[in-house]
mmCIF file of C-alpha atoms in Angstrom:
data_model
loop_
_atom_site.group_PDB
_atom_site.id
_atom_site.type_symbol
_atom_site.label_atom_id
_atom_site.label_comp_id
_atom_site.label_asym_id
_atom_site.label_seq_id
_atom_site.Cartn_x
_atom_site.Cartn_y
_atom_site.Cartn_z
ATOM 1 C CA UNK A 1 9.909 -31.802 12.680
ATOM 2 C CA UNK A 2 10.608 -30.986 16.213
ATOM 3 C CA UNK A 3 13.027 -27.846 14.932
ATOM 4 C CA UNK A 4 9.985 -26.515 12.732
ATOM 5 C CA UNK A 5 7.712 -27.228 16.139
ATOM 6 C CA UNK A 6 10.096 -25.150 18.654
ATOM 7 C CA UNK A 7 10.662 -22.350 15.825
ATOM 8 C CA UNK A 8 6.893 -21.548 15.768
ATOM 9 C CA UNK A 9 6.525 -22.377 19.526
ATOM 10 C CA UNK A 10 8.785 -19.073 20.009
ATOM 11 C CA UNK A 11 6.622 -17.052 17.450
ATOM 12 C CA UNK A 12 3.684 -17.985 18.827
ATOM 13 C CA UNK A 13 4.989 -17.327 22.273
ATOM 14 C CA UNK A 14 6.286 -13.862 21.682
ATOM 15 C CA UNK A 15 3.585 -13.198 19.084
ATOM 16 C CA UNK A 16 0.347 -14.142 21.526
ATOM 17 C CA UNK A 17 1.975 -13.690 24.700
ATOM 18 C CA UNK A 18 1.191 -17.137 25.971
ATOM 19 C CA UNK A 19 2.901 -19.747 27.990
ATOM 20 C CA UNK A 20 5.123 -22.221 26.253
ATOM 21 C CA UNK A 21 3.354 -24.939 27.644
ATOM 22 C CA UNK A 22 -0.211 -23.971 26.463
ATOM 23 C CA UNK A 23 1.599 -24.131 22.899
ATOM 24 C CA UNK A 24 1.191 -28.152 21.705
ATOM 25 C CA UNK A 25 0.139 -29.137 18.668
ATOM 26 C CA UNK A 26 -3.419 -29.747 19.062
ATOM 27 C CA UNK A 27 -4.310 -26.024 20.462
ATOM 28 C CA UNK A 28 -6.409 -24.014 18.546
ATOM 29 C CA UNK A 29 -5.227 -20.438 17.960
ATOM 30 C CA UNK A 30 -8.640 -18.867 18.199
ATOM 31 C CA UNK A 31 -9.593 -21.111 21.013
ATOM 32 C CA UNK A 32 -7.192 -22.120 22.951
ATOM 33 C CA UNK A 33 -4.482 -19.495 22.343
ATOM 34 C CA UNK A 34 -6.734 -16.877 22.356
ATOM 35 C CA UNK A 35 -5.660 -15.264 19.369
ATOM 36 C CA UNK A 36 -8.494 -13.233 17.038
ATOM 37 C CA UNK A 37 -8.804 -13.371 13.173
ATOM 38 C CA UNK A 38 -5.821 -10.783 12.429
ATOM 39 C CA UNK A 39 -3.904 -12.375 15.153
ATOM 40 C CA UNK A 40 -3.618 -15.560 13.091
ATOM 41 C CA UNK A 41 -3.098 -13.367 9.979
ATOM 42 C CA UNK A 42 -0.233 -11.582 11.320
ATOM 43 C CA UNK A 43 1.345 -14.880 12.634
ATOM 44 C CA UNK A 44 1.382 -16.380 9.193
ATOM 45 C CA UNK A 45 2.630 -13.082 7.925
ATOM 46 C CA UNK A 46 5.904 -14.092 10.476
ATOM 47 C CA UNK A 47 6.175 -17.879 9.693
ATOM 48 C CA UNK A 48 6.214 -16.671 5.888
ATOM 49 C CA UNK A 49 9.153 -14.750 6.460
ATOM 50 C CA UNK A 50 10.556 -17.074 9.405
ATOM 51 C CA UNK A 51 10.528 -20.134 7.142
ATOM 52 C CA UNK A 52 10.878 -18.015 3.953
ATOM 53 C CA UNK A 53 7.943 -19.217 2.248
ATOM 54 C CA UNK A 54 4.716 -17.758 0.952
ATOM 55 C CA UNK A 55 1.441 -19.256 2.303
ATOM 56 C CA UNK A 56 -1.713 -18.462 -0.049
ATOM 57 C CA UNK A 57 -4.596 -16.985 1.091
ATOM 58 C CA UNK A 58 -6.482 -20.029 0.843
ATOM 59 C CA UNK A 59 -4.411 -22.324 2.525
ATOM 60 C CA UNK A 60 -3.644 -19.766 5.468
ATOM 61 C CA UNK A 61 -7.340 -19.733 6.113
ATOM 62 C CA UNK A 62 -6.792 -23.759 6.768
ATOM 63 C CA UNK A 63 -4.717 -23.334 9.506
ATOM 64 C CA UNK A 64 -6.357 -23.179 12.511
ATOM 65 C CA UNK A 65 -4.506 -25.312 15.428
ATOM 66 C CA UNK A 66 -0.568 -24.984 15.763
ATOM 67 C CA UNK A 67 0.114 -28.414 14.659
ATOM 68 C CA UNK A 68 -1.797 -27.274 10.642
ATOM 69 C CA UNK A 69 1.004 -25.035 10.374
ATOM 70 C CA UNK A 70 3.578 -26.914 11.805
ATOM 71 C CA UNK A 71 2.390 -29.755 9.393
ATOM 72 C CA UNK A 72 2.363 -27.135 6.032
ATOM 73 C CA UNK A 73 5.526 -26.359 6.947
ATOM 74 C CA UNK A 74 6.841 -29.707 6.863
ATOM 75 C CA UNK A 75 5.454 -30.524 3.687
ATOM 76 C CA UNK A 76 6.069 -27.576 1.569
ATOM 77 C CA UNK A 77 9.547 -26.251 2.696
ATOM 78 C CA UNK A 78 11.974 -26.668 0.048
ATOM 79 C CA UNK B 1 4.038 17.791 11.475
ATOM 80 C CA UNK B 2 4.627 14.362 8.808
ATOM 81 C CA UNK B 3 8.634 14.473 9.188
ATOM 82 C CA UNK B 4 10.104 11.119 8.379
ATOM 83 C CA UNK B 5 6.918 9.790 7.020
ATOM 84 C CA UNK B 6 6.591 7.943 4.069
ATOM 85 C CA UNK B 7 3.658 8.667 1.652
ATOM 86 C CA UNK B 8 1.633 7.397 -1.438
ATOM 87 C CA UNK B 9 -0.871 9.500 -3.015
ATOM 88 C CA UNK B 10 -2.772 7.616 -5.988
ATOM 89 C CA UNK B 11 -3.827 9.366 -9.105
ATOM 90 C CA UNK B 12 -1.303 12.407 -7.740
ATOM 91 C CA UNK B 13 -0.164 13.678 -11.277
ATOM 92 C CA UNK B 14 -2.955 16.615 -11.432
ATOM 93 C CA UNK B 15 -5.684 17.814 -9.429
ATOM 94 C CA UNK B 16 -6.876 17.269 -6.041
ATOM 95 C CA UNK B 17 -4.200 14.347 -5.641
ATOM 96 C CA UNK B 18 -1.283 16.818 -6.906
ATOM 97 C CA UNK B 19 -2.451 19.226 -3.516
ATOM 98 C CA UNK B 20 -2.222 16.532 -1.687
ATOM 99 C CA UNK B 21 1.280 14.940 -2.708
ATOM 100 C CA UNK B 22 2.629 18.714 -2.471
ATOM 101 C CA UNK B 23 0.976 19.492 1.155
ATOM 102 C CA UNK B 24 2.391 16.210 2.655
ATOM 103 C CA UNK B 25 5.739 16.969 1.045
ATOM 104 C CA UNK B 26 5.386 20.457 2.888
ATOM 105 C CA UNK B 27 5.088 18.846 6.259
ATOM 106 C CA UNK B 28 8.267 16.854 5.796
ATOM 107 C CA UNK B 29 6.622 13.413 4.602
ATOM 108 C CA UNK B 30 8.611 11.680 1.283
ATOM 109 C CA UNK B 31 5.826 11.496 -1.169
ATOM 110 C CA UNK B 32 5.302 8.537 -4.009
ATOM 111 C CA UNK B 33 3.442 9.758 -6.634
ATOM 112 C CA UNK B 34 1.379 7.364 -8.513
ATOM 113 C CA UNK B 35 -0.090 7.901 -12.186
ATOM 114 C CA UNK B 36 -1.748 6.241 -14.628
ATOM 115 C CA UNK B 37 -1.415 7.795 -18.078
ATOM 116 C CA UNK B 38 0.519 10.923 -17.583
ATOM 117 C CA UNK B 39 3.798 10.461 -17.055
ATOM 118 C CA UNK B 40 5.375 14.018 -17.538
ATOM 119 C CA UNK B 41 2.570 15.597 -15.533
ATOM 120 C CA UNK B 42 3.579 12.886 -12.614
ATOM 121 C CA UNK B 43 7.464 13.854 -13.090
ATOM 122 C CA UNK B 44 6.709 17.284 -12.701
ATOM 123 C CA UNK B 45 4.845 16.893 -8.906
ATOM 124 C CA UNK B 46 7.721 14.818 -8.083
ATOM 125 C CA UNK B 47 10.031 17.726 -9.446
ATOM 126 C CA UNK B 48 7.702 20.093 -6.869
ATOM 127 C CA UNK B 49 7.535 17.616 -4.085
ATOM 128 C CA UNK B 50 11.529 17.662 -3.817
ATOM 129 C CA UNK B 51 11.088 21.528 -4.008
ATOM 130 C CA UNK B 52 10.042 20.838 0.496
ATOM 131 C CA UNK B 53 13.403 19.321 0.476
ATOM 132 C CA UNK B 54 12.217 15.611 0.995
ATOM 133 C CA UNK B 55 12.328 12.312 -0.928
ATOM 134 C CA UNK B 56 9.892 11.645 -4.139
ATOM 135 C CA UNK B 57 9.446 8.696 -6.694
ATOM 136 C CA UNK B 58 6.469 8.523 -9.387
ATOM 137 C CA UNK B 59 5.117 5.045 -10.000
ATOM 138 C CA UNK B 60 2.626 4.336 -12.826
ATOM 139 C CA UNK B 61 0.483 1.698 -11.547
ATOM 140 C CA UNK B 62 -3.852 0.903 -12.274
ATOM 141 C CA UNK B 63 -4.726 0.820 -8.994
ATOM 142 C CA UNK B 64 -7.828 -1.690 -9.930
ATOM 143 C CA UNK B 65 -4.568 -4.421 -10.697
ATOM 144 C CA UNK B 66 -3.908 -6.795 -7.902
ATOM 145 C CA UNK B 67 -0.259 -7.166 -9.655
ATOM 146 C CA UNK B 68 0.458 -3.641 -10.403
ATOM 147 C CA UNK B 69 -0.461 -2.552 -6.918
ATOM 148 C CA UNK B 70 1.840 -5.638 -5.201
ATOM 149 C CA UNK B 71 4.494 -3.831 -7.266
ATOM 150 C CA UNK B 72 3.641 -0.001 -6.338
ATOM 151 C CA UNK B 73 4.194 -0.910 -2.542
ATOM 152 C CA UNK B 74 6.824 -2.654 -2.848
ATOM 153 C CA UNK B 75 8.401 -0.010 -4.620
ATOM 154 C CA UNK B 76 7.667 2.296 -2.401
ATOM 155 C CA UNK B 77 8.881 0.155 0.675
ATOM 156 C CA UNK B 78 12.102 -0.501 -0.799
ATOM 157 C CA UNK B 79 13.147 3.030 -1.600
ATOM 158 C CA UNK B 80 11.598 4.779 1.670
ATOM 159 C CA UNK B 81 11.766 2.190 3.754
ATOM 160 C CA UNK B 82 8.469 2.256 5.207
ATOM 161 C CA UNK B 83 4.537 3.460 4.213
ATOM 162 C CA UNK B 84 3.245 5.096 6.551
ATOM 163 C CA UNK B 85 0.358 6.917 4.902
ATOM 164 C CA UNK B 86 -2.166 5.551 1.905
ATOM 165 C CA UNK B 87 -4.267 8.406 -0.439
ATOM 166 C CA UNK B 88 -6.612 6.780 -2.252
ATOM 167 C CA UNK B 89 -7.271 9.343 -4.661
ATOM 168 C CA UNK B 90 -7.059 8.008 -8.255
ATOM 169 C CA UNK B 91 -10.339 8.530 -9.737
ATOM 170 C CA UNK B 92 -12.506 8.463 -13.293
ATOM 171 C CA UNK B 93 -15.583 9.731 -14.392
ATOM 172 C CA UNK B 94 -17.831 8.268 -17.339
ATOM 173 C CA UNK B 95 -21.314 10.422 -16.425
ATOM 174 C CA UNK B 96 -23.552 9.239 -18.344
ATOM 175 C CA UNK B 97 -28.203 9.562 -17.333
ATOM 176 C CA UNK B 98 -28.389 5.506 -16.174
ATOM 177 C CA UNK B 99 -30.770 5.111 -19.324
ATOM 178 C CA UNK B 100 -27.603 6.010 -21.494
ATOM 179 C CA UNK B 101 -24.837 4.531 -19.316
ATOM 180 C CA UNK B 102 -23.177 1.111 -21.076
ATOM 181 C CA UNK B 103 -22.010 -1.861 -18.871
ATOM 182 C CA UNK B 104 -18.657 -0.776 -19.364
ATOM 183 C CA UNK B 105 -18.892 2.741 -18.380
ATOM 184 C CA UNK B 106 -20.437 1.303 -15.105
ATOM 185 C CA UNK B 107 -17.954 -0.959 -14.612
ATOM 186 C CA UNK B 108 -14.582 0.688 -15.640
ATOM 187 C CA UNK B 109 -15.675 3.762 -12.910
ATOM 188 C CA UNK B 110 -16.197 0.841 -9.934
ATOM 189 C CA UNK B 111 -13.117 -0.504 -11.425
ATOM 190 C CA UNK B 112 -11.130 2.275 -10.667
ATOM 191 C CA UNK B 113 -12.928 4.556 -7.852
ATOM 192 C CA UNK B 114 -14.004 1.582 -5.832
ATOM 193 C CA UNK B 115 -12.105 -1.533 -6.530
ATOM 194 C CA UNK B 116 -8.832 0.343 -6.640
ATOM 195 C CA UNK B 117 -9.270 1.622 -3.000
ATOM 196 C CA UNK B 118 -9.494 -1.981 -2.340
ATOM 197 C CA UNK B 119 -6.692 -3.124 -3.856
ATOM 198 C CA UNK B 120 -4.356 -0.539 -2.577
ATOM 199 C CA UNK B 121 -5.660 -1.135 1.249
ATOM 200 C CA UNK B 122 -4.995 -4.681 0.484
ATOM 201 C CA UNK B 123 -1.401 -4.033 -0.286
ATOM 202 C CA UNK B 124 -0.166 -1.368 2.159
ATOM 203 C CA UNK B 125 -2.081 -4.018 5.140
ATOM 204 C CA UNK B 126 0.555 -6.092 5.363
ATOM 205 C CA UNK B 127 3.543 -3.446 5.478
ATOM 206 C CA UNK B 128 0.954 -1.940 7.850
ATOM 207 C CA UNK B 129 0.783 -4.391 10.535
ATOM 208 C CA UNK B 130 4.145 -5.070 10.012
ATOM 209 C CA UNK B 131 5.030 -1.361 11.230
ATOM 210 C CA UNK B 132 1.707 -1.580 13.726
ATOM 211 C CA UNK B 133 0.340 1.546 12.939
ATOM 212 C CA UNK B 134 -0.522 3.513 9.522
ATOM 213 C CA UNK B 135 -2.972 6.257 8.411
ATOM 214 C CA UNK B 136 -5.206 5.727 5.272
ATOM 215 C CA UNK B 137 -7.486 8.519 3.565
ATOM 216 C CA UNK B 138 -10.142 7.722 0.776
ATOM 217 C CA UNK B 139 -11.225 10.264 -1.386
ATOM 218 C CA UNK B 140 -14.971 9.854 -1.935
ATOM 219 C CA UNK B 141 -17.126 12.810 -2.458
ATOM 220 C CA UNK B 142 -20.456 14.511 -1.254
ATOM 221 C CA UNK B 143 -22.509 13.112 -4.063
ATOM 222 C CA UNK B 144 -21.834 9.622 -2.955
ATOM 223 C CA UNK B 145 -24.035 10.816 0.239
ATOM 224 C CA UNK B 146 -26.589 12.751 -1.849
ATOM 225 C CA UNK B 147 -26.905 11.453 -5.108
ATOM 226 C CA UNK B 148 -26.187 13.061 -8.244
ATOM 227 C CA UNK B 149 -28.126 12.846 -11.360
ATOM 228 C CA UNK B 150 -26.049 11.418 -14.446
ATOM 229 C CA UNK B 151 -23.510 9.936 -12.041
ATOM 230 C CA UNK B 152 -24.592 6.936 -10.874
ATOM 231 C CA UNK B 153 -21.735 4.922 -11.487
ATOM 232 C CA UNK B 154 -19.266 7.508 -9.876
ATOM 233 C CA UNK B 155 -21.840 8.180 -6.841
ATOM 234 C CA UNK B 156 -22.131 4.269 -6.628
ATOM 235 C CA UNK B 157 -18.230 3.824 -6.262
ATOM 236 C CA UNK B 158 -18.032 6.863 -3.853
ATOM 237 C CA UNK B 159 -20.643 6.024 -1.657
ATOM 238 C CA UNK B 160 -18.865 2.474 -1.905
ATOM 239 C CA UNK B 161 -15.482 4.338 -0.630
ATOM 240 C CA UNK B 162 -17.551 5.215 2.293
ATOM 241 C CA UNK B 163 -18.777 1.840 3.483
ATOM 242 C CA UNK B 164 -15.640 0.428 2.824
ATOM 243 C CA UNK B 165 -13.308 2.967 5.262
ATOM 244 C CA UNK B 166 -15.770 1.866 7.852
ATOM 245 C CA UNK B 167 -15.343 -1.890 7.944
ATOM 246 C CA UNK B 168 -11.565 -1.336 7.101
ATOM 247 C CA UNK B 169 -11.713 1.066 10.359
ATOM 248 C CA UNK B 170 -13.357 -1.710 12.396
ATOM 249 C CA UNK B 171 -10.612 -4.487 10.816
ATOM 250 C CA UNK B 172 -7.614 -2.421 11.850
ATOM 251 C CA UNK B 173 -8.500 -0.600 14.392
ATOM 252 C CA UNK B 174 -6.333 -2.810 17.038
ATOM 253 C CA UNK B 175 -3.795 -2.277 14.788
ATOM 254 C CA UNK B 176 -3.042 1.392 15.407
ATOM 255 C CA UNK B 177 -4.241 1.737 11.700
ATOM 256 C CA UNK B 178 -6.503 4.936 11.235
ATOM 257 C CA UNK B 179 -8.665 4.555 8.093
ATOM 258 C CA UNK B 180 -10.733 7.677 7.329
ATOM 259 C CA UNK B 181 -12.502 9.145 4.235
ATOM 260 C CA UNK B 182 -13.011 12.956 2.821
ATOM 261 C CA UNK B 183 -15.864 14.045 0.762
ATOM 262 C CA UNK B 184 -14.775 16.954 -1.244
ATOM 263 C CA UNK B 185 -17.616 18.868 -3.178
ATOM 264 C CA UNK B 186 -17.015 21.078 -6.195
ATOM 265 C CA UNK B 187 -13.239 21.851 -6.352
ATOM 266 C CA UNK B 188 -12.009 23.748 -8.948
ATOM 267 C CA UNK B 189 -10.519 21.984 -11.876
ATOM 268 C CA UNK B 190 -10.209 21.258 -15.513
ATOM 269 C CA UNK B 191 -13.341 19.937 -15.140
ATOM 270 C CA UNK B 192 -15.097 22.869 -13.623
ATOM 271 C CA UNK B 193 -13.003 25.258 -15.516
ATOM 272 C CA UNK B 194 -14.987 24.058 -18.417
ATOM 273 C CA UNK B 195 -18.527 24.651 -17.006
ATOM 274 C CA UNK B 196 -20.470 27.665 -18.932
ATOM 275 C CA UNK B 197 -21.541 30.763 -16.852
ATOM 276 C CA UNK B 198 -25.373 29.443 -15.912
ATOM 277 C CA UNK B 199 -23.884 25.619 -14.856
ATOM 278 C CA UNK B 200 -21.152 27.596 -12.273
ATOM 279 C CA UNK B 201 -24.234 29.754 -11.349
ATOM 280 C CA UNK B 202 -26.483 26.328 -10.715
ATOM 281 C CA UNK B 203 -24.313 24.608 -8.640
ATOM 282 C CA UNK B 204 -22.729 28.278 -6.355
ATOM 283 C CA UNK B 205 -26.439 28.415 -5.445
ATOM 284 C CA UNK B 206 -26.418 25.193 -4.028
ATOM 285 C CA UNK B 207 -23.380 26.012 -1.782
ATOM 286 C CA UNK B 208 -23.836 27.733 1.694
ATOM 287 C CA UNK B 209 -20.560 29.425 1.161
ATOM 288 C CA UNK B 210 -21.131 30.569 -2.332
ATOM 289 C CA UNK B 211 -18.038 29.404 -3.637
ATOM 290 C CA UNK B 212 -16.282 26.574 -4.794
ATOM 291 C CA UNK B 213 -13.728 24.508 -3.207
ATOM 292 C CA UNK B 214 -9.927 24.543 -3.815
ATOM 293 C CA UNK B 215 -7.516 21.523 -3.856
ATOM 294 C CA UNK B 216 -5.724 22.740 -1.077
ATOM 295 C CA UNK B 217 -8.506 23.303 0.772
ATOM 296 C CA UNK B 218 -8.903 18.800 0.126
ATOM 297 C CA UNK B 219 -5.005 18.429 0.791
ATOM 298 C CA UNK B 220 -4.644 20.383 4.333
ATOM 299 C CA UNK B 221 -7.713 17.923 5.774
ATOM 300 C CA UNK B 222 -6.355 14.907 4.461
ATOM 301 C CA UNK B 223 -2.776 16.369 5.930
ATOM 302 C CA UNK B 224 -4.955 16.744 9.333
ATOM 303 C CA UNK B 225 -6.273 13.019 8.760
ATOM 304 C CA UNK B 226 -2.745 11.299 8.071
ATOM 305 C CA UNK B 227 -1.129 13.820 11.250
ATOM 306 C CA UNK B 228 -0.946 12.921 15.179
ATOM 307 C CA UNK B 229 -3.305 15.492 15.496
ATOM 308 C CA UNK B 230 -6.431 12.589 14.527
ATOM 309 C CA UNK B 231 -5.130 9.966 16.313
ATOM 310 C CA UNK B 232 -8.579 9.637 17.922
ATOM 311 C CA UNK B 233 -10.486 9.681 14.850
ATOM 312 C CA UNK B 234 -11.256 6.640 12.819
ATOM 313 C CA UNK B 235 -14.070 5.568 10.103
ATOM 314 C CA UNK B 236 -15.015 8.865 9.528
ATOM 315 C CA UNK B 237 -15.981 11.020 6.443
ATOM 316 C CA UNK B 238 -15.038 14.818 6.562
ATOM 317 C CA UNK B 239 -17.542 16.679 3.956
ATOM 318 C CA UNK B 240 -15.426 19.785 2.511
ATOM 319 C CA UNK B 241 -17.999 21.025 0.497
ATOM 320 C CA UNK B 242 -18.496 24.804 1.465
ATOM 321 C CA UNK B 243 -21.854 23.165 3.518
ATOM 322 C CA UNK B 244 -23.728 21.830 0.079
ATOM 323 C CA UNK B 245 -24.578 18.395 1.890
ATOM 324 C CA UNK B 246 -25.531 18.022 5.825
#
């Protein structure tokens, strides 16, 4: 859990240029991290390939606070 | 002018989308030639393309297939490495006056001419953003701005092409990912070869410069378009039409 957490933390970090400590689990990505529509599509692009896993359209467009894709992480890695 | 980059030109076997593979290929680009039907026709571009001295590959792919075009890029990416430039060019015609025209000749020319152009954004995006920059040209054509009697399925799809390189424009834009369209007018090909003497008379009158377009006159815009000469220039249609439609 907390591995998955501080993996995206760094993507997130590097990808949005934000501090580490605005990154918990409850922010928002459009709201709190600032981050527009295509911002959030690229970052799933780079969790896909971080975590080597494809996320479908339809349950990318679910995630919209760090801790939804820290959660479909958990639950579908094999 | 395109050295090291990496090209796909849709429906590139004959035509305006042969110019097009062959006048990238002449600025140094690698060109991927996609076809639908004609295979030997494809093989011989790519034989021409490698003529400039750079990389080519023919892939047969409907571009209207969400699976097919998954495949074509990927193809493409993993022999050249990278896409840097999209041609939508592949194209059909099923004229028909709209009293005449069947469901399916409506729909198989959206299919293709408008649908396709979506699919094939939709594949390249992701190796686009990836690479954070890319150019992509749509081949529509004048009539989809002025109408055309008989064509209302093609001039539907084509004025379609149109609205869609806008929004795609707008989308990417922060990207670094140009999306542009050209409008050619009558070019000179099978199809006009086959016009009789009082149809090429018709439509030369209704062009200012009293002559019809050639491919290459299409390819060396769209080279323009997909060159760091437009880097400032995005959602836009270039008419090359000889002036028919202002």
């Amino acid at each position: 859990m907390n591995e998955v957490f501080d993996k995206v933390k760094d993507i997130i970090v590097d990808k949005l240029e934000v501090e580490e400590a605005q990154v918990t689990m409850e922010a928002s990505f459009k709201d709190d991290l600032e981050a527009d529509s295509l911002d959030v599509v690229e970052l799933v692009m780079e969790l896909e390939d971080e975590f080597d896993m494809e996320i479908a359209d339809e349950e990318a467009e679910k995630i919209n606070t760090v801790g939804d894709a820290v959660n479909y992480i958990n639950s579908n890695q094999s | 002018m395109l050295n090291n980059k990496n090209a796909l030109v849709t429906g590139a076997s004959r035509g305006i989308g042969r110019a097009i593979a062959l006048e990238l290929a002449k600025q140094g680009a690698n060109v991927a030639v996609n076809f639908s039907g004609s295979e030997d026709k494809a093989e011989s571009v790519v034989e021409d393309v490698k003529q400039y001295g750079v990389q080519s590959i023919k892939i047969q792919a409907d571009v209207a297939d969400e699976t097919d075009t998954k495949a074509m890029v990927k193809d493409v990416v993993n022999e050249f490495g990278s896409l840097d430039i999209l041609v939508n060019n592949a194209g059909i015609n099923r004229d028909n006056l709209l009293m005449r025209m069947k469901e399916d000749e409506f729909d198989q020319v959206i299919d293709t001419n408008l649908k396709g152009v979506y699919q094939c954004i939709k594949a390249v995006s992701r190796q686009m953003i990836k690479q954070k920059g890319g150019r992509i040209i749509n081949v529509s054509s004048v009539v989809g701005v002025s109408g055309n009697a008989g064509q209302a399925n093609y001039t539907a799809a084509k004025a379609g092409v149109i609205g869609l390189t806008k929004s795609v424009a707008k989308e990417f834009a922060s990207r670094d990912i140009l999306v542009n369209a050209v409008a050619p007018g009558f070019i000179s090909s099978d199809m006009t070869d086959s016009l009789t003497e009082e149809q090429k008379n018709d439509i030369l009158s209704m062009i200012p410069l009293e002559k019809l377009g050639q491919p290459e006159d299409v390819a060396r815009v769209v080279r323009f378009l997909a060159s760091d000469d437009a880097n400032y220039i995005t959602g836009q249609t270039i008419h090359i039409d000889g002036g028919m439609v202002m």
